Amino acid sequence: IGFKEIEVGFPAASETEYDFLRALIDGNRIPNDVTVQVLTQCRDHIIRKTFEAVKGAPRAIIHFYNSTSVAQREQVFKKSKEEIKQIAVDGAKLVKKLSEEYEGNFLFEYSPESFTGTEPEYAVEVCNAVLDVMQPPRTAR
């Protein structure tokens, strides 16, 4: 089909998705010019399982996220804006740390989940806090 980047799942969400990704990697079924992408929440054990899942992939995009919307903050997490931003920052720190410990070429994508229910200024604040941790070159932002 010609895809060069393809999201292959949320490997920490289920054994099926984990096993699927491992079958791709262990079976050398990822073409040399293709980058797989995986999704992970900003939760320590989920991020760690995600890195175990991509171990051995030549290239992977780690797409990490946490919910930032007013409804999620107030009704689900019962946390302040600062506490929710800290979840994103802590997730970014762990993603960066593990990417330095594991072999492979990693790219990163962060998303404020429930973006449309998030105040735009706050979404930018959270994204900038993640950028401060990840420190991508200006040309890669």
XYZ file of N, CA and C in Angstrom:
423
model
N 0.830 -1.181 0.000
C 0.000 0.000 0.000
C 0.875 1.244 0.000
N 2.049 1.170 0.569
C 2.959 2.296 0.550
C 3.040 3.104 1.825
N 2.413 2.643 2.904
C 2.511 3.375 4.168
C 3.947 3.346 4.675
N 4.403 4.460 5.203
C 5.750 4.536 5.778
C 5.704 4.635 7.297
N 4.560 5.068 7.821
C 4.322 5.097 9.260
C 2.941 4.516 9.485
N 2.833 3.581 10.423
C 1.533 2.970 10.671
C 1.374 2.656 12.158
N 0.235 3.082 12.706
C -0.052 2.776 14.104
C -0.501 1.324 14.182
N 0.205 0.554 14.996
C -0.086 -0.876 15.074
C -0.796 -1.271 16.354
N -1.051 -0.311 17.230
C -1.852 -0.660 18.387
C -1.438 -0.001 19.675
N -2.063 -0.501 20.719
C -1.885 -0.044 22.096
C -1.423 -1.290 22.848
N -0.132 -1.648 22.704
C 0.326 -2.953 23.174
C 0.161 -3.224 24.666
N 0.057 -2.193 25.473
C -0.130 -2.423 26.907
C -1.599 -2.613 27.268
N -2.493 -2.421 26.297
C -3.931 -2.521 26.571
C -4.418 -3.964 26.631
N -3.762 -4.844 25.870
C -4.195 -6.240 25.868
C -3.058 -7.134 25.393
N -3.119 -8.382 25.795
C -2.117 -9.352 25.341
C -2.189 -9.539 23.830
N -3.394 -9.448 23.273
C -3.552 -9.606 21.822
C -2.756 -8.539 21.083
N -2.890 -7.291 21.509
C -2.162 -6.213 20.829
C -0.662 -6.314 21.088
N -0.283 -6.688 22.292
C 1.127 -6.884 22.615
C 1.709 -7.999 21.736
N 1.017 -9.130 21.697
C 1.494 -10.276 20.918
C 1.548 -9.964 19.429
N 0.594 -9.188 18.931
C 0.599 -8.809 17.515
C 1.868 -8.026 17.185
N 2.181 -7.035 17.993
C 3.381 -6.234 17.745
C 4.636 -7.086 17.862
N 4.691 -7.942 18.875
C 5.863 -8.807 19.029
C 6.013 -9.739 17.827
N 4.902 -10.235 17.279
C 4.971 -11.100 16.094
C 5.542 -10.331 14.903
N 5.155 -9.066 14.767
C 5.710 -8.243 13.683
C 7.218 -8.079 13.840
N 7.644 -7.771 15.054
C 9.069 -7.522 15.299
C 9.867 -8.819 15.246
N 9.430 -9.828 15.991
C 10.174 -11.089 16.059
C 10.197 -11.821 14.727
N 9.163 -11.627 13.920
C 9.100 -12.269 12.616
C 9.698 -11.442 11.491
N 10.344 -10.345 11.848
C 10.939 -9.441 10.843
C 9.934 -9.070 9.759
N 8.720 -8.736 10.174
C 7.651 -8.414 9.229
C 7.468 -6.913 9.009
N 8.335 -6.106 9.589
C 8.251 -4.660 9.395
C 9.264 -4.290 8.317
N 8.804 -3.791 7.170
C 9.746 -3.411 6.111
C 10.756 -2.370 6.611
N 11.940 -2.395 6.024
C 13.021 -1.510 6.453
C 12.667 -0.034 6.411
N 11.777 0.347 5.517
C 11.445 1.768 5.367
C 10.142 2.156 6.069
N 9.663 1.303 6.967
C 8.401 1.567 7.670
C 8.671 1.761 9.166
N 7.990 2.743 9.731
C 8.061 3.023 11.163
C 6.722 2.667 11.789
N 6.750 1.836 12.822
C 5.510 1.503 13.527
C 5.262 2.546 14.613
N 3.990 2.759 14.899
C 3.606 3.683 15.966
C 2.754 2.942 16.971
N 3.011 3.215 18.241
C 2.222 2.617 19.314
C 1.675 3.721 20.210
N 0.586 3.404 20.868
C -0.104 4.352 21.735
C 0.075 3.928 23.188
N 0.281 4.900 24.069
C 0.397 4.600 25.490
C -0.107 5.767 26.330
N -0.780 5.427 27.415
C -1.185 6.448 28.376
C 0.031 6.884 29.189
N -0.045 8.052 29.779
C 1.019 8.552 30.656
C 0.890 7.921 32.039
N 1.107 6.613 32.077
C 1.092 5.863 33.338
C 2.325 4.971 33.320
N 3.081 4.997 34.403
C 4.376 4.320 34.435
C 4.342 2.886 33.924
N 3.479 2.051 34.500
C 3.493 0.633 34.125
C 3.084 0.435 32.666
N 2.246 1.304 32.151
C 1.815 1.187 30.752
C 2.937 1.633 29.814
N 3.631 2.699 30.172
C 4.770 3.149 29.362
C 5.847 2.071 29.343
N 6.134 1.492 30.490
C 7.169 0.447 30.552
C 6.793 -0.771 29.697
N 5.546 -1.192 29.772
C 5.097 -2.339 28.964
C 5.177 -1.995 27.476
N 4.887 -0.759 27.129
C 4.960 -0.317 25.736
C 6.389 -0.423 25.216
N 7.348 0.004 26.006
C 8.745 -0.099 25.571
C 9.183 -1.554 25.461
N 8.690 -2.418 26.340
C 8.985 -3.847 26.196
C 8.415 -4.368 24.875
N 7.247 -3.883 24.515
C 6.590 -4.339 23.286
C 7.352 -3.916 22.035
N 7.946 -2.724 22.029
C 8.638 -2.242 20.822
C 10.107 -2.642 20.791
N 10.560 -3.314 21.838
C 11.966 -3.725 21.909
C 12.353 -4.497 20.649
N 13.405 -4.028 19.996
C 13.877 -4.695 18.788
C 13.325 -4.128 17.497
N 12.347 -3.245 17.583
C 11.838 -2.599 16.364
C 12.900 -1.613 15.886
N 13.169 -1.583 14.584
C 14.209 -0.664 14.107
C 13.850 0.804 14.335
N 12.574 1.124 14.212
C 12.085 2.490 14.410
C 10.681 2.417 14.977
N 10.396 3.309 15.912
C 9.044 3.339 16.473
C 8.692 4.758 16.903
N 7.434 5.088 16.703
C 6.883 6.335 17.224
C 6.146 5.967 18.508
N 6.520 6.609 19.589
C 5.843 6.409 20.865
C 4.867 7.572 21.024
N 3.584 7.271 20.904
C 2.529 8.288 21.014
C 1.952 8.183 22.419
N 2.284 9.149 23.254
C 1.801 9.119 24.635
C 0.805 10.247 24.864
N -0.090 10.017 25.808
C -1.171 10.978 26.023
C -1.680 10.917 27.452
N -2.376 11.978 27.826
C -3.190 11.968 29.042
C -4.343 12.935 28.837
N -5.405 12.693 29.554
C -6.598 13.510 29.399
C -6.418 14.847 30.103
N -6.828 15.909 29.418
C -6.656 17.261 29.953
C -7.962 18.039 30.045
N -9.058 17.452 29.609
C -10.327 18.190 29.545
C -10.851 18.558 30.928
N -11.678 19.582 30.945
C -12.307 20.030 32.190
C -13.073 18.875 32.830
N -13.893 18.187 32.052
C -14.711 17.093 32.589
C -13.843 15.984 33.181
N -12.800 15.585 32.475
C -11.921 14.525 32.983
C -11.191 14.975 34.247
N -10.700 16.212 34.228
C -9.985 16.724 35.411
C -10.887 16.733 36.638
N -12.090 17.259 36.458
C -12.983 17.463 37.599
C -13.745 16.209 38.012
N -14.257 15.451 37.041
C -15.154 14.343 37.358
C -14.453 12.994 37.478
N -13.435 12.772 36.672
C -12.772 11.466 36.680
C -11.556 11.468 37.612
N -10.642 12.385 37.362
C -9.389 12.398 38.123
C -9.464 13.197 39.418
N -10.387 14.151 39.451
C -10.501 15.043 40.613
C -9.143 15.662 40.943
N -8.513 16.202 39.892
C -7.181 16.795 40.025
C -7.185 18.209 39.443
N -6.258 19.001 39.919
C -6.100 20.372 39.441
C -5.396 20.384 38.084
N -5.406 21.532 37.453
C -4.675 21.693 36.189
C -3.198 21.353 36.386
N -2.634 21.828 37.480
C -1.213 21.586 37.744
C -0.933 20.089 37.911
N -1.813 19.390 38.595
C -1.627 17.944 38.796
C -1.744 17.180 37.479
N -2.672 17.586 36.635
C -2.835 16.930 35.328
C -1.623 17.213 34.448
N -1.142 18.451 34.479
C 0.068 18.786 33.714
C 1.242 17.951 34.207
N 1.319 17.723 35.512
C 2.414 16.926 36.066
C 2.361 15.483 35.570
N 1.170 14.951 35.354
C 1.041 13.602 34.782
C 1.703 13.568 33.407
N 1.454 14.590 32.593
C 2.057 14.669 31.256
C 3.574 14.795 31.352
N 4.047 15.636 32.248
C 5.487 15.849 32.422
C 6.165 14.570 32.911
N 5.576 13.916 33.898
C 6.154 12.666 34.408
C 6.170 11.590 33.323
N 5.103 11.529 32.531
C 5.063 10.583 31.420
C 6.159 10.874 30.414
N 6.341 12.142 30.088
C 7.390 12.537 29.135
C 8.772 12.180 29.668
N 8.988 12.402 30.950
C 10.289 12.066 31.548
C 10.578 10.571 31.440
N 9.575 9.752 31.703
C 9.784 8.308 31.628
C 9.970 7.855 30.180
N 9.186 8.395 29.264
C 9.347 8.058 27.842
C 10.762 8.410 27.386
N 11.222 9.587 27.741
C 12.569 10.010 27.341
C 13.628 9.093 27.954
N 13.491 8.805 29.242
C 14.457 7.937 29.933
C 14.521 6.559 29.281
N 13.372 5.947 29.052
C 13.356 4.604 28.468
C 13.866 4.611 27.032
N 13.600 5.679 26.299
C 14.089 5.749 24.914
C 15.613 5.792 24.870
N 16.219 6.275 25.943
C 17.682 6.302 26.026
C 18.241 4.958 26.490
N 17.427 4.160 27.164
C 17.869 2.857 27.670
C 17.669 1.733 26.656
N 16.661 1.863 25.806
C 16.348 0.821 24.826
C 17.021 1.134 23.501
N 17.441 0.075 22.806
C 17.996 0.265 21.469
C 16.880 0.567 20.495
N 17.199 1.347 19.489
C 16.217 1.674 18.459
C 16.164 3.163 18.219
N 15.513 3.507 17.151
C 15.303 4.911 16.814
C 13.871 5.250 17.164
N 13.709 6.203 18.049
C 12.376 6.557 18.514
C 12.018 7.981 18.122
N 10.786 8.129 17.726
C 10.174 9.441 17.533
C 9.060 9.527 18.559
N 8.633 10.740 18.848
C 7.645 10.915 19.908
C 6.489 11.780 19.446
N 5.330 11.444 19.961
C 4.127 12.239 19.721
C 3.385 12.315 21.050
N 3.012 13.522 21.427
C 2.220 13.704 22.639
C 0.877 14.295 22.242
N -0.181 13.826 22.893
C -1.517 14.372 22.651
C -2.221 14.646 23.967
N -2.831 15.832 24.073
C -3.729 16.068 25.197
C -5.077 15.438 24.841
N -5.386 14.306 25.468
C -6.634 13.603 25.162
C -7.824 14.489 25.530
N -8.909 14.335 24.812
C -10.113 15.151 25.014
C -9.803 16.624 24.778
N -8.997 16.865 23.767
C -8.539 18.219 23.450
C -9.691 19.202 23.274
N -10.755 18.775 22.617
C -11.857 19.708 22.359
C -12.570 20.132 23.634
N -12.378 19.394 24.718
C -12.961 19.774 25.994
C -11.964 20.466 26.914
N -10.813 20.804 26.351
C -9.739 21.442 27.114
C -9.620 22.904 26.707
N -9.406 23.773 27.671
C -9.169 25.174 27.363
C -7.928 25.267 26.473
N -8.012 25.967 25.321
C -6.874 26.022 24.394
C -5.567 26.485 25.049
N -5.646 27.497 25.909
C -4.423 28.006 26.550
C -3.794 26.942 27.450
N -4.643 26.178 28.115
C -4.141 25.128 28.996
C -3.535 23.986 28.180
N -4.167 23.624 27.079
C -3.617 22.572 26.215
C -2.221 22.966 25.732
N -2.057 24.220 25.340
C -0.748 24.715 24.894
C 0.254 24.651 26.051
N -0.182 25.033 27.236
C 0.687 24.995 28.420
C 1.187 23.573 28.684
N 0.291 22.607 28.605
C 0.674 21.210 28.845
C 1.621 20.728 27.746
N 1.289 21.013 26.499
C 2.159 20.595 25.385
C 3.546 21.222 25.505
N 3.606 22.487 25.885
C 4.903 23.145 26.060
C 5.692 22.531 27.213
N 5.011 22.118 28.269
C 5.691 21.456 29.387
C 6.297 20.126 28.928
N 5.574 19.405 28.075
C 6.097 18.151 27.516
C 7.293 18.445 26.612
N 7.184 19.470 25.782
C 8.307 19.853 24.912
C 9.547 20.213 25.727
N 9.344 20.885 26.859
C 10.480 21.239 27.715
C 11.220 19.997 28.202
N 10.492 18.918 28.438
C 11.120 17.663 28.866
C 11.798 16.973 27.686
N 11.088 16.858 26.583
C 11.590 16.087 25.442
C 12.721 16.809 24.710
N 12.707 18.115 24.729
C 13.728 18.956 24.105
C 14.045 18.580 22.660
N 13.015 18.530 21.809
C 13.305 18.251 20.398
C 13.966 19.468 19.756
N 14.728 19.253 18.691
C 15.283 20.414 17.988
C 14.141 21.278 17.449
N 14.348 22.564 17.344
C 13.301 23.482 16.879
C 12.699 23.016 15.560
N 13.502 22.442 14.698
C 13.008 22.007 13.383
C 12.107 20.784 13.474
N 12.094 20.118 14.626
C 11.293 18.895 14.773
C 10.014 19.123 15.563
N 9.710 20.349 15.907
C 8.514 20.620 16.729
C 7.276 20.719 15.881
